[in-house]
Coordinates of C-alpha atoms in Angstrom, one line a residue:
X1 CA 116.8 83.6 83.7
X2 CA 116.4 83.5 87.6
X3 CA 114.0 85.9 89.0
X4 CA 113.8 88.1 85.7
X5 CA 113.3 87.4 82.0
X6 CA 111.4 89.5 79.4
X7 CA 108.2 89.5 78.2
X8 CA 108.1 90.0 74.3
X9 CA 104.8 91.0 72.6
X10 CA 103.1 92.2 76.2
X11 CA 100.4 94.7 75.7
X12 CA 102.5 98.0 76.0
X13 CA 99.5 100.8 76.4
X14 CA 100.1 103.5 79.0
X15 CA 97.6 103.3 81.8
X16 CA 95.7 106.4 80.8
X17 CA 95.5 105.4 77.2
X18 CA 93.5 103.3 75.3
X19 CA 93.0 102.5 71.8
X20 CA 93.5 105.4 69.1
X21 CA 93.7 108.0 71.6
X22 CA 96.9 110.1 72.0
X23 CA 98.2 112.5 75.0
X24 CA 98.8 115.9 74.2
X25 CA 101.0 118.6 76.5
X26 CA 99.1 121.8 75.7
X27 CA 100.1 125.5 76.6
X28 CA 97.9 128.5 75.9
X29 CA 97.1 132.1 77.0
X30 CA 93.6 133.2 77.5
X31 CA 93.4 137.1 77.4
X32 CA 91.5 139.6 79.4
X33 CA 89.9 136.5 81.2
X34 CA 86.4 136.6 82.3
X35 CA 84.2 133.4 82.9
X36 CA 83.1 133.5 79.7
X37 CA 86.6 133.0 78.1
X38 CA 87.1 130.2 80.4
X39 CA 84.0 128.5 79.4
X40 CA 84.7 129.0 75.6
X41 CA 88.1 127.0 76.2
X42 CA 86.4 124.5 78.6
X43 CA 83.7 123.9 75.9
X44 CA 86.6 122.9 73.0
X45 CA 87.8 120.2 75.5
X46 CA 84.4 119.1 76.3
X47 CA 83.2 118.9 72.4
X48 CA 86.2 116.7 71.7
X49 CA 85.4 114.2 74.9
X50 CA 89.1 115.1 76.3
X51 CA 90.0 113.3 79.5
X52 CA 92.2 115.7 81.1
X53 CA 94.7 114.5 83.5
X54 CA 96.1 117.9 84.6
X55 CA 95.1 121.6 84.5
X56 CA 96.9 124.4 85.7
X57 CA 96.7 128.3 85.2
X58 CA 99.0 131.0 86.0
X59 CA 99.1 134.9 85.8
X60 CA 101.0 136.0 82.8
X61 CA 104.1 137.1 83.8
X62 CA 104.4 140.1 81.0
X63 CA 101.0 140.0 80.0
X64 CA 100.1 141.7 76.2
X65 CA 96.7 143.0 77.1
X66 CA 95.9 143.0 80.7
X67 CA 96.7 141.7 84.1
X68 CA 93.8 139.3 83.6
X69 CA 95.7 137.6 81.2
X70 CA 96.1 133.5 82.3
X71 CA 98.8 131.0 81.1
X72 CA 97.4 127.4 81.1
X73 CA 99.2 124.1 81.0
X74 CA 96.9 120.9 80.1
X75 CA 97.9 117.3 79.9
X76 CA 94.8 115.5 78.1
X77 CA 94.0 112.6 76.6
X78 CA 91.7 112.8 72.9
X79 CA 91.1 110.3 69.9
X80 CA 94.0 110.5 67.4
X81 CA 91.8 111.9 64.5
X82 CA 90.7 115.1 66.6
X83 CA 94.2 116.2 67.5
X84 CA 94.7 118.6 64.9
X85 CA 91.1 119.8 64.8
X86 CA 90.9 120.2 68.6
X87 CA 94.3 122.9 68.3
X88 CA 92.9 124.5 65.7
X89 CA 89.6 125.3 67.4
X90 CA 91.5 125.9 70.8
X91 CA 93.3 128.8 68.5
X92 CA 90.0 130.5 68.1
X93 CA 89.5 131.3 71.6
X94 CA 92.7 131.5 73.1
X95 CA 96.5 132.6 72.0
X96 CA 100.1 130.9 71.7
X97 CA 98.6 127.7 71.5
X98 CA 101.4 124.9 71.7
X99 CA 101.2 121.3 71.6
X100 CA 103.8 118.4 72.3
X101 CA 102.6 115.1 71.5
X102 CA 104.1 112.3 73.8
X103 CA 105.5 108.9 72.2
X104 CA 103.5 105.9 73.3
X105 CA 104.8 105.0 76.7
X106 CA 104.5 101.1 78.1
X107 CA 102.1 101.1 81.3
X108 CA 104.2 101.5 84.5
X109 CA 103.0 101.4 88.0
X110 CA 102.7 105.2 89.7
X111 CA 102.2 104.9 93.4
X112 CA 102.9 101.0 95.1
X113 CA 99.7 99.9 95.2
X114 CA 100.1 99.0 91.5
X115 CA 102.6 96.4 91.7
X116 CA 99.4 94.3 92.5
X117 CA 98.9 94.3 88.8
X118 CA 102.9 93.4 88.0
X119 CA 102.7 89.5 88.2
X120 CA 103.0 88.6 84.7
X121 CA 104.9 84.9 84.7
X122 CA 107.3 83.5 82.4
X123 CA 106.2 80.0 82.3
X124 CA 109.3 78.4 80.3
X125 CA 110.6 76.7 83.6
X126 CA 106.9 75.9 85.0
X127 CA 106.9 72.2 86.3
X128 CA 103.5 72.0 84.8
X129 CA 104.9 72.9 81.1
X130 CA 108.6 72.1 81.2
X131 CA 109.3 68.3 80.6
X132 CA 113.0 69.0 82.1
X133 CA 111.7 70.0 85.3
X134 CA 112.5 67.5 87.9
X135 CA 108.6 68.0 89.3
X136 CA 107.2 67.4 86.1
X137 CA 106.1 64.0 86.6
X138 CA 105.2 64.8 90.6
X139 CA 101.4 65.5 91.1
X140 CA 101.9 66.2 95.0
X141 CA 104.8 68.7 93.9
X142 CA 102.6 70.3 91.4
X143 CA 99.7 70.8 94.2
X144 CA 101.8 72.3 96.2
X145 CA 103.4 74.7 93.9
X146 CA 99.7 75.5 93.0
X147 CA 98.6 76.4 96.2
X148 CA 102.1 78.7 96.4
X149 CA 100.7 80.8 93.3
X150 CA 97.5 81.2 94.6
X151 CA 98.9 83.0 97.6
X152 CA 100.8 85.1 95.3
X153 CA 98.2 85.7 93.0
X154 CA 95.5 86.8 95.9
X155 CA 98.1 88.8 97.7
X156 CA 97.6 92.8 97.9
X157 CA 100.0 95.5 99.0
X158 CA 99.8 95.8 102.6
X159 CA 98.5 92.4 103.7
X160 CA 100.7 90.2 106.0
X161 CA 103.0 88.2 104.1
X162 CA 101.7 84.6 104.2
X163 CA 103.3 82.6 106.9
X164 CA 104.1 79.0 105.4
X165 CA 104.2 75.8 107.4
X166 CA 106.9 74.0 105.1
X167 CA 107.0 70.1 105.0
X168 CA 109.6 68.1 106.4
X169 CA 110.8 67.0 103.2
X170 CA 110.7 70.9 102.1
X171 CA 112.7 71.9 105.2
X172 CA 115.3 68.7 104.5
X173 CA 116.0 70.3 100.9
X174 CA 116.6 73.6 102.7
X175 CA 119.0 71.9 104.9
X176 CA 121.3 70.5 102.2
X177 CA 121.4 73.8 100.2
X178 CA 122.1 75.7 103.5
X179 CA 124.7 73.8 104.9
X180 CA 126.8 73.4 101.8
X181 CA 126.4 76.8 100.8
X182 CA 127.1 77.9 104.2
X183 CA 130.4 76.3 103.9
X184 CA 131.5 78.6 101.3
X185 CA 130.3 82.1 102.5
X186 CA 133.3 82.7 104.5
X187 CA 135.9 82.9 101.4
X188 CA 133.8 83.6 98.6
X189 CA 131.4 85.9 99.4
X190 CA 132.0 89.7 99.9
X191 CA 132.1 91.4 103.1
X192 CA 128.4 93.2 102.9
X193 CA 126.9 89.7 102.0
X194 CA 128.4 88.2 105.2
X195 CA 127.7 91.1 107.4
X196 CA 124.1 90.8 106.5
X197 CA 123.8 87.3 106.7
X198 CA 125.3 87.1 110.4
X199 CA 122.5 89.4 111.2
X200 CA 120.0 87.2 109.5
X201 CA 120.9 84.1 111.4
X202 CA 121.0 86.1 114.5
X203 CA 117.2 88.0 114.4
X204 CA 115.6 86.3 111.3
X205 CA 115.9 82.3 111.7
X206 CA 118.6 81.4 109.6
X207 CA 119.5 78.0 110.3
X208 CA 119.9 74.5 109.0
X209 CA 116.5 73.1 110.3
X210 CA 114.3 76.3 109.4
X211 CA 113.2 78.1 106.2
X212 CA 112.6 81.6 107.1
X213 CA 109.5 83.5 107.1
X214 CA 109.0 86.2 104.6
X215 CA 107.5 88.4 106.9
X216 CA 110.2 88.4 109.5
X217 CA 112.8 88.8 106.5
X218 CA 110.5 92.0 105.3
X219 CA 110.3 93.7 108.6
X220 CA 114.6 92.9 108.9
X221 CA 115.3 94.2 105.4
X222 CA 112.5 97.4 105.6
X223 CA 114.6 98.6 109.0
X224 CA 117.8 98.6 107.1
X225 CA 117.5 99.8 103.6
X226 CA 113.6 100.5 103.1
X227 CA 113.1 97.5 100.8
X228 CA 110.4 95.0 101.7
X229 CA 109.4 91.8 100.4
X230 CA 106.2 90.3 98.6
X231 CA 105.4 87.0 97.2
X232 CA 105.9 85.9 93.5
X233 CA 104.3 83.1 92.2
X234 CA 107.1 82.2 89.9
X235 CA 109.5 83.9 87.1
X236 CA 108.3 87.4 86.5
X237 CA 108.8 89.2 82.9
X238 CA 111.7 91.6 83.5
X239 CA 109.6 94.7 83.2
X240 CA 107.4 93.7 86.2
X241 CA 110.3 92.6 88.1
X242 CA 112.3 95.3 87.7
X243 CA 109.4 97.8 88.3
X244 CA 108.9 96.3 92.1
X245 CA 112.5 97.2 92.3
X246 CA 111.6 101.1 92.0
X247 CA 109.8 100.8 94.8
X248 CA 112.2 99.1 96.9
X249 CA 109.8 96.1 96.6
X250 CA 111.6 92.7 95.6
X251 CA 109.2 90.1 94.6
X252 CA 110.1 87.0 96.4
X253 CA 109.1 83.0 95.6
X254 CA 107.9 81.3 98.8
X255 CA 108.0 77.5 97.2
X256 CA 111.0 75.4 97.3
X257 CA 113.1 73.5 94.4
X258 CA 112.0 69.8 94.1
X259 CA 113.9 67.5 96.4
X260 CA 115.1 65.1 93.6
X261 CA 117.7 68.1 92.6
X262 CA 118.3 70.0 95.7
X263 CA 121.7 72.0 94.3
X264 CA 120.7 73.0 91.2
X265 CA 117.3 75.0 90.1
X266 CA 115.7 76.0 86.9
X267 CA 114.1 78.5 88.3
X268 CA 113.8 81.4 91.1
X269 CA 113.0 79.5 94.6
X270 CA 113.2 80.5 98.5
X271 CA 116.8 79.5 98.7
X272 CA 117.7 81.8 95.7
X273 CA 115.7 84.4 97.5
X274 CA 116.8 84.1 101.3
X275 CA 120.2 83.1 100.4
X276 CA 121.0 85.0 97.4
X277 CA 119.0 88.1 97.3
X278 CA 117.9 88.9 100.8
X279 CA 121.4 89.4 102.3
X280 CA 123.0 92.1 99.7
X281 CA 119.4 93.8 99.9
X282 CA 120.5 94.3 103.7
X283 CA 123.1 96.6 102.1
X284 CA 122.5 100.3 101.5
X285 CA 125.1 100.7 98.6
X286 CA 123.3 97.9 96.8
X287 CA 119.9 98.5 97.5
X288 CA 120.3 102.0 95.7
X289 CA 121.9 100.3 92.9
X290 CA 119.0 97.5 92.8
X291 CA 116.2 100.6 93.1
X292 CA 118.5 102.6 90.1
X293 CA 117.7 99.7 87.8
X294 CA 114.1 99.5 88.5
X295 CA 113.7 103.3 88.2
X296 CA 115.5 103.4 85.2
X297 CA 113.0 100.2 83.6
X298 CA 110.0 102.8 84.2
X299 CA 108.6 103.3 80.9
X300 CA 111.6 102.1 78.8
X301 CA 110.9 100.6 75.4
X302 CA 111.4 96.7 75.3
X303 CA 114.9 97.3 73.9
X304 CA 115.9 98.8 76.6
X305 CA 114.4 96.5 79.6
X306 CA 116.2 93.8 77.3
X307 CA 119.5 95.9 78.1
X308 CA 118.7 96.8 81.7
X309 CA 117.4 92.8 82.4
X310 CA 120.9 91.8 81.2
X311 CA 122.6 94.4 83.6
X312 CA 120.6 93.0 86.3
X313 CA 121.7 89.1 85.2
X314 CA 125.5 90.3 85.0
X315 CA 125.8 92.2 88.5
X316 CA 122.6 91.4 90.9
X317 CA 122.5 87.9 89.5
X318 CA 126.0 86.9 88.6
X319 CA 128.1 90.0 89.8
X320 CA 131.8 89.8 91.4
X321 CA 133.7 92.5 92.9
X322 CA 137.4 93.3 94.2
X323 CA 137.8 93.6 97.9
X324 CA 141.1 93.3 99.6
X325 CA 143.2 92.2 96.6
X326 CA 140.5 89.5 96.3
X327 CA 137.5 88.5 93.9
X328 CA 134.1 88.0 95.7
X329 CA 130.8 87.3 95.0
X330 CA 127.6 89.7 95.6
X331 CA 125.3 88.3 92.8
X332 CA 122.5 86.0 94.3
X333 CA 122.7 83.5 91.5
X334 CA 126.5 82.5 92.7
X335 CA 125.2 83.1 96.3
X336 CA 122.7 80.4 95.9
X337 CA 124.6 77.8 93.8
X338 CA 127.5 75.6 95.3
X339 CA 128.5 74.6 91.9
X340 CA 128.6 78.0 90.2
X341 CA 130.0 79.7 93.2
X342 CA 132.9 77.6 93.4
X343 CA 133.3 77.4 89.6
X344 CA 133.3 81.6 89.3
X345 CA 136.0 82.2 91.4
X346 CA 138.1 79.3 90.1
X347 CA 140.4 79.8 87.1
X348 CA 138.1 78.5 84.7
X349 CA 136.0 81.9 83.7
X350 CA 137.0 84.9 81.9
X351 CA 136.7 87.9 83.6
X352 CA 135.9 91.5 82.3
X353 CA 135.6 94.6 84.1
X354 CA 131.9 96.0 84.4
X355 CA 131.3 98.6 82.2
X356 CA 127.6 98.9 81.9
X357 CA 127.6 100.0 78.1
X358 CA 129.4 96.8 77.2
X359 CA 127.4 94.5 79.9
X360 CA 124.1 95.7 78.5
X361 CA 124.5 93.8 75.1
X362 CA 126.5 90.8 76.2
X363 CA 124.8 87.6 75.8
X364 CA 124.4 85.5 78.9
X365 CA 123.9 82.1 79.6
X366 CA 120.7 80.7 81.3
X367 CA 121.2 77.0 81.1
X368 CA 124.9 76.8 82.5
X369 CA 127.7 78.3 84.0
X370 CA 128.7 81.5 82.6
X371 CA 131.4 81.5 80.4
X372 CA 132.2 85.4 81.6
X373 CA 131.7 87.4 84.7
X374 CA 131.8 90.9 85.1
X375 CA 134.1 92.6 87.7
X376 CA 133.1 95.6 89.9
X377 CA 135.9 97.7 91.6
X378 CA 133.7 98.0 94.3
X379 CA 129.6 98.4 94.8
X380 CA 129.9 102.2 95.3
X381 CA 131.4 102.3 91.7
X382 CA 129.6 100.1 90.1
X383 CA 126.4 102.1 91.3
X384 CA 127.9 105.3 89.7
X385 CA 128.3 103.5 86.6
X386 CA 125.2 102.1 86.4
X387 CA 123.6 106.1 87.2
X388 CA 125.4 107.0 84.4
X389 CA 124.4 104.4 82.2
X390 CA 120.4 105.3 83.0
X391 CA 120.6 108.9 82.6
X392 CA 121.3 108.3 78.8
X393 CA 118.6 106.0 78.5
X394 CA 115.8 108.1 76.0
X395 CA 112.2 108.9 77.4
X396 CA 109.5 111.4 77.1
X397 CA 109.4 112.6 80.9
X398 CA 111.3 112.6 83.9
X399 CA 110.5 110.9 87.1
X400 CA 110.8 111.3 90.7
X401 CA 110.3 108.9 93.3
X402 CA 108.7 109.9 96.5
X403 CA 109.8 107.7 99.3
X404 CA 107.4 109.3 101.9
X405 CA 104.3 108.5 99.6
X406 CA 106.2 105.1 97.7
X407 CA 104.9 106.9 94.5
X408 CA 106.3 108.0 91.1
X409 CA 105.9 111.6 90.1
X410 CA 106.1 112.3 86.4
X411 CA 108.3 115.5 86.1
X412 CA 106.3 117.1 83.7
X413 CA 105.5 120.7 84.4
X414 CA 107.8 123.4 86.2
X415 CA 105.9 123.3 89.4
X416 CA 106.6 119.4 89.7
X417 CA 110.4 120.1 89.4
X418 CA 110.5 123.0 91.7
X419 CA 108.4 121.2 94.3
X420 CA 111.1 118.4 94.3
X421 CA 114.0 120.8 94.2
X422 CA 112.5 122.6 97.4
X423 CA 112.4 119.0 99.5
X424 CA 115.8 118.1 98.1
X425 CA 116.8 121.9 99.4
X426 CA 115.7 120.9 103.0
X427 CA 117.4 117.8 103.0
X428 CA 120.7 119.9 102.4
X429 CA 120.0 122.3 104.9
X430 CA 119.3 119.8 107.6
X431 CA 122.6 118.1 106.4
X432 CA 124.6 121.3 106.1
X433 CA 123.5 122.0 109.6
X434 CA 124.6 118.7 111.1
X435 CA 128.1 119.3 109.4
X436 CA 128.4 122.5 111.5
X437 CA 127.3 120.7 114.7
X438 CA 130.0 118.2 114.2
X439 CA 132.9 121.0 113.3

């Protein structure tokens, strides 16, 4: 896969969970609360070496005993064998003890800094391991790739993106790819792509004799859709790659394909990222579509990740859409491949309407041209269908992305939901006022 691949057998422990420990959501009531009652409850948690992640108290709305009754909400972690004993012990010091044991959830990043951990690679196309890779026997190329990998692995969120001094040979490879693809874009690419591509040529150094720098491109995207780039060492696992999109971060390689095969690459490279992905990420509708897939992936099971990765493959990588009575390309895998872009818009492949339920389980081809492409009515329609699909993914929690802090909030208390609703209400109020001023 270009830029995304599943990773089976990966450690799937929650970031706050180790070994044979369970996460519990507890609610209980302490009656006629004094310091001694609180102390007794605290000692129960202490006795079982409970790790408390969230502790919340509020006055009981309709107290049974006195106005000093307190409802308590606790999110905690305890050793599996101690779960039932802990609940029994709490019932001795509190009333209405209720528990909800959360299902085991794969780790996922909660804040943008956590993306520093999302760099697990799929090595099946690595030039050092894959005999079919055109750079397999080229020691200089493999040394160059190791240089780029070190840059990516050492990068931390907030660092300046590495500026690369590309060699004459690397620039010549870029020139050939750029020149050939640019000749097809006016007739084969969607209007959103063309609008952004012209802006990138104007502001980000997109030209035949210059490979754009990630720092300049990232700044351009940030101003337009809030997306930003970070360096990637190669083909990432689907879980890590999609998780980054949830934060509007796109993991981009900086190396270029081997000079002996300029028109085809087994793996993602800077031609694929800069010519395929970046222009579409400058479109607000498409940027939201990409983030929606990322958000849906957080905490999802391996089976759901596989489906989301397949959806990504047939849309973000190889998607087609209708525009002005014609079929146009918006997928990065097409827009960075001269041969497949021509093939996809010929009369050779089969076309199917984009339906996430069907697309998510459809077999894909990562070694040759796709025999089938899915066509969206338009990007807005594709986004609406995707959002409807993701609401059906079963998780033991809901998530909310906070764009101000670039963090993910787990909506596991009424207070968190109310806070998010208040923020939304304020935004709606401002929009309503703006509409009134225009009328």
